[in-house]
Tab-separated table of C-alpha atoms in Angstrom:
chain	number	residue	atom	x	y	z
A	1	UNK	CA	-1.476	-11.966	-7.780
A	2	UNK	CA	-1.618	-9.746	-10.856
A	3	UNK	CA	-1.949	-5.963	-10.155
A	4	UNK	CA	-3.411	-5.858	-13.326
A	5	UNK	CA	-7.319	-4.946	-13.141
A	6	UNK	CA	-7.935	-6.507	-16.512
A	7	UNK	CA	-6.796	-10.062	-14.840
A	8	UNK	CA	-9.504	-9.217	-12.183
A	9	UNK	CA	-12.732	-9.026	-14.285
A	10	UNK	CA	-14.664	-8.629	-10.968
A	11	UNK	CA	-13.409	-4.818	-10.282
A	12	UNK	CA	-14.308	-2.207	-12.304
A	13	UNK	CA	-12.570	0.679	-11.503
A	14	UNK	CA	-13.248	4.729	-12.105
A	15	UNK	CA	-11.492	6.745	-14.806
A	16	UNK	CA	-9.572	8.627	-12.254
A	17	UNK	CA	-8.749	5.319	-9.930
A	18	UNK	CA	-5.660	3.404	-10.104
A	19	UNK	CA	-4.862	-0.048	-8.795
A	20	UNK	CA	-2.237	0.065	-6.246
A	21	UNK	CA	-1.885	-3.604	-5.021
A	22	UNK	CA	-3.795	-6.756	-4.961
A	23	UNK	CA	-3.524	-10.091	-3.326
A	24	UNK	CA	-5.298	-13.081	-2.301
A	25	UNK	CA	-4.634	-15.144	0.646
A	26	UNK	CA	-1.021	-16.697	1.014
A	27	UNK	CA	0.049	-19.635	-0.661
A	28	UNK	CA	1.294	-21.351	2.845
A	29	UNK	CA	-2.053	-20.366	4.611
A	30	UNK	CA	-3.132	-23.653	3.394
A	31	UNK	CA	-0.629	-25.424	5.829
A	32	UNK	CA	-2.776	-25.505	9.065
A	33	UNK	CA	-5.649	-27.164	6.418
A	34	UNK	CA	-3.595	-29.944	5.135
A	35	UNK	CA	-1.330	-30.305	7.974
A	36	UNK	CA	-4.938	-31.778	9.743
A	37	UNK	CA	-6.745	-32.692	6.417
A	38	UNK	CA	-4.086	-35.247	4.971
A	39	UNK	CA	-4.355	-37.455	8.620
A	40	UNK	CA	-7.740	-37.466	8.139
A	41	UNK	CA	-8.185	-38.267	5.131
A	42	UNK	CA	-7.456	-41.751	5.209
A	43	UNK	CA	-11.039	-41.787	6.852
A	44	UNK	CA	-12.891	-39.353	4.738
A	45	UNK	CA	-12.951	-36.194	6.743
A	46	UNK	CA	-9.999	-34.697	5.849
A	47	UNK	CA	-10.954	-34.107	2.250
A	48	UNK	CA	-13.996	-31.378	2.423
A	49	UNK	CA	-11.775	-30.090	4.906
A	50	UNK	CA	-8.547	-29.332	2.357
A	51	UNK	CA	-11.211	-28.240	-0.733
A	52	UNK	CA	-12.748	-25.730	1.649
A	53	UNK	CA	-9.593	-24.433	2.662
A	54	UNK	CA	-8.394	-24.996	-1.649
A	55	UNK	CA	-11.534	-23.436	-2.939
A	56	UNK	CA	-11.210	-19.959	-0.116
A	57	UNK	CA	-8.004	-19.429	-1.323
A	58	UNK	CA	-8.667	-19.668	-4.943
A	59	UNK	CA	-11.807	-17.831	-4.522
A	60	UNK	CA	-10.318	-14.565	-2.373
A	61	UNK	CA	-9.119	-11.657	-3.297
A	62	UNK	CA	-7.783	-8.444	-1.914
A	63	UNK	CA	-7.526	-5.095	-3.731
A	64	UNK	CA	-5.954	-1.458	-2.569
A	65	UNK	CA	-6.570	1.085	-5.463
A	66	UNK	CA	-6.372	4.746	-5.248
A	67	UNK	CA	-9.767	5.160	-4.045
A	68	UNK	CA	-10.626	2.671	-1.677
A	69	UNK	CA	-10.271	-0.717	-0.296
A	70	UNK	CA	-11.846	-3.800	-1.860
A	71	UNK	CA	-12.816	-7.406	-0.897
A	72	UNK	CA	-14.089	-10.772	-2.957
A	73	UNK	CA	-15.204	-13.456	-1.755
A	74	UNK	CA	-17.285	-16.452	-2.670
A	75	UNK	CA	-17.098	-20.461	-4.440
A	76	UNK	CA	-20.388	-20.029	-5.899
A	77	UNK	CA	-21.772	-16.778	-5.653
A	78	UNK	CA	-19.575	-13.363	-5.800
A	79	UNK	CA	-19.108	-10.911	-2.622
A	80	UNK	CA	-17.639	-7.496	-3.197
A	81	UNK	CA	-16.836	-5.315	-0.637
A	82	UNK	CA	-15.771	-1.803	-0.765
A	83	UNK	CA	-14.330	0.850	2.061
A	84	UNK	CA	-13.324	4.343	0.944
A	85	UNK	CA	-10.551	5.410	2.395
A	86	UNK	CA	-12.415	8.819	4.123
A	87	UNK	CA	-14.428	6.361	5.981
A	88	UNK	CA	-11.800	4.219	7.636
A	89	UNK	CA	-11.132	4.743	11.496
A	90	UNK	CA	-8.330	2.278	12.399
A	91	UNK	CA	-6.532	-0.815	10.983
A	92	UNK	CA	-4.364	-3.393	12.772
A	93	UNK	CA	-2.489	-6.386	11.588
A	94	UNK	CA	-2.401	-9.786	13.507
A	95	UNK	CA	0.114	-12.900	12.838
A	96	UNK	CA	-0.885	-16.471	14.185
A	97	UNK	CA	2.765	-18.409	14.863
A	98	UNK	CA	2.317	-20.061	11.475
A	99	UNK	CA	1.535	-17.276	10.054
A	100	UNK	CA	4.602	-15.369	10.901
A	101	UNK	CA	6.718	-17.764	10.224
A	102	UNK	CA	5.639	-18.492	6.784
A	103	UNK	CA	4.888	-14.735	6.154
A	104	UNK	CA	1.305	-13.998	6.481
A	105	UNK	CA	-1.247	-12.866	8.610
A	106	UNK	CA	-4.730	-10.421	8.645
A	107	UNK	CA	-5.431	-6.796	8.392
A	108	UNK	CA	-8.119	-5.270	10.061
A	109	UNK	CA	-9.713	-2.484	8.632
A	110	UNK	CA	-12.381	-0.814	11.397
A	111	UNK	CA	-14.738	2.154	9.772
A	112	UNK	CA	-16.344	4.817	11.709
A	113	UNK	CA	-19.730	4.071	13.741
A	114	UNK	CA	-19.375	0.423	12.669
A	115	UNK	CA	-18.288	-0.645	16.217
A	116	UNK	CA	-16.115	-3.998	15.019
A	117	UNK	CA	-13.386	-4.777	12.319
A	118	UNK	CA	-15.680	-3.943	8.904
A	119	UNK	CA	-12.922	-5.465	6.270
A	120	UNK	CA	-10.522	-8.234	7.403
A	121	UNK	CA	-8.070	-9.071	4.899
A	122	UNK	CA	-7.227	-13.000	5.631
A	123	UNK	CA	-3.916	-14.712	5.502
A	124	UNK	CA	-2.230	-11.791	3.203
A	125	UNK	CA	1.569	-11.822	2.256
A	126	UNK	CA	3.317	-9.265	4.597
A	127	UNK	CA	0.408	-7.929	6.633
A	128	UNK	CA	2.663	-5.277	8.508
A	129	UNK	CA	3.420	-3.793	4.581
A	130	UNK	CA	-0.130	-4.156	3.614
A	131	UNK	CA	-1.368	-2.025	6.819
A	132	UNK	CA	1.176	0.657	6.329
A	133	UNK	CA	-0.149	0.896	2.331
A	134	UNK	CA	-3.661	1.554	3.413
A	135	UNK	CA	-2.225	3.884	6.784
A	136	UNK	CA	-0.705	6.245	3.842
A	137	UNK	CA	-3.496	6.357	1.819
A	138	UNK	CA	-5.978	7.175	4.520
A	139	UNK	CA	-3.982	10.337	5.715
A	140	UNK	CA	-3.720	11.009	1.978
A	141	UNK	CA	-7.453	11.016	1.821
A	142	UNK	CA	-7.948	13.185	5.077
A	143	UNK	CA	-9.211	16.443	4.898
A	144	UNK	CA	-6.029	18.783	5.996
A	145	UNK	CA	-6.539	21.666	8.678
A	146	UNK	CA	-7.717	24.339	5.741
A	147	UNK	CA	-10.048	21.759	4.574
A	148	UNK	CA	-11.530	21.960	8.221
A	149	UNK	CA	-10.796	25.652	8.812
A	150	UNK	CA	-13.096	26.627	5.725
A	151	UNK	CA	-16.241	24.673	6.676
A	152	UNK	CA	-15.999	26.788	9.670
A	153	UNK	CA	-15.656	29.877	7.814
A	154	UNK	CA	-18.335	28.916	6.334
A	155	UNK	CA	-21.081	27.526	9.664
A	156	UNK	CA	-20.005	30.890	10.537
A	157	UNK	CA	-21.342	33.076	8.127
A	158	UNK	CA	-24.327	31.042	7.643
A	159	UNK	CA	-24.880	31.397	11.418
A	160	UNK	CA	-24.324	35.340	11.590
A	161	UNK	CA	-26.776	35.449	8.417
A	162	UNK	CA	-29.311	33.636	10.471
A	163	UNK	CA	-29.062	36.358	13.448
A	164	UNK	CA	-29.190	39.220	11.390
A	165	UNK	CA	-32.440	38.117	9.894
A	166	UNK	CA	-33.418	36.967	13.105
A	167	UNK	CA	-32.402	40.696	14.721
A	168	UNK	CA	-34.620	42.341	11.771
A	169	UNK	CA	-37.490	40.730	12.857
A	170	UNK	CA	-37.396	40.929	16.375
């Protein structure tokens, strides 16, 4: 896919965000969908079952940009799907057989308090790369130890004010 955001008129992007990569599923996900589809075909069934697979992967895309993750989806309505990065907890990647042989696979992208994978990025082009991408940018995005150290500082005082005027009236 193009990583450039004017090729994806769905995203609209902030002044200060960048698009980092972008992807929709893999071409060779559509194996597994044909491989059953073209048999079956000869007695009808196979066919919505290779233009459902056709029209997912034509109708998907994936988007990493400086600021977040994003996800579209749909044949005949649109699905976006955003994730900041401060608000994922974990990812993981997962390759079905065909999958890594041909080269793709799914990332998981789980978000705090949401209990379950929130994103899943299906059939992507080197899911191990793609998980390591987002990894980066959500320590980038994580608040480093004087981040944490100064909202301390700062409970702190606000506490102490609250005894002193809690010590003048008593």
């Amino acid at each position: 896919m193009s990583d450039d955001p004017a090729t994806l008129g769905w995203l609209t992007l902030d002044e200060d965000e960048e698009l980092l990569w972008s992807s929709g599923p893999h071409r060779y996900s559509l194996v597994p969908a044909l491989a059953v589809g073209i048999p079956l075909s000869v007695v009808l069934i196979g066919l919505p079952i290779i233009a459902g697979a056709y029209l997912t992967y034509t109708n998907t895309s994936y988007v990493v940009t400086s600021a977040g993750l994003y996800k579209k989806t749909g044949v005949l309505s649109r699905d976006v799907q955003k994730i900041g990065f401060d608000k994922v907890q974990n990812t993981a990647y997962s390759q079905s057989a065909v999958g890594s042989y041909f080269g793709y696979g799914d990332v998981d992208i789980s978000t705090a308090g949401s209990g379950g994978t929130e994103m899943r990025f299906r059939s992507v082009p080197e899911p191990a790369e793609v998980q390591q991408r987002v990894n980066r940018r959500v320590k980038d995005a994580e608040p480093g130890d004087e981040g944490k150290a100064d909202v301390l500082d700062e409970v702190l005082e606000e506490l102490r004010a609250i005894r002193a005027e809690l010590e003048a009236d008593g």
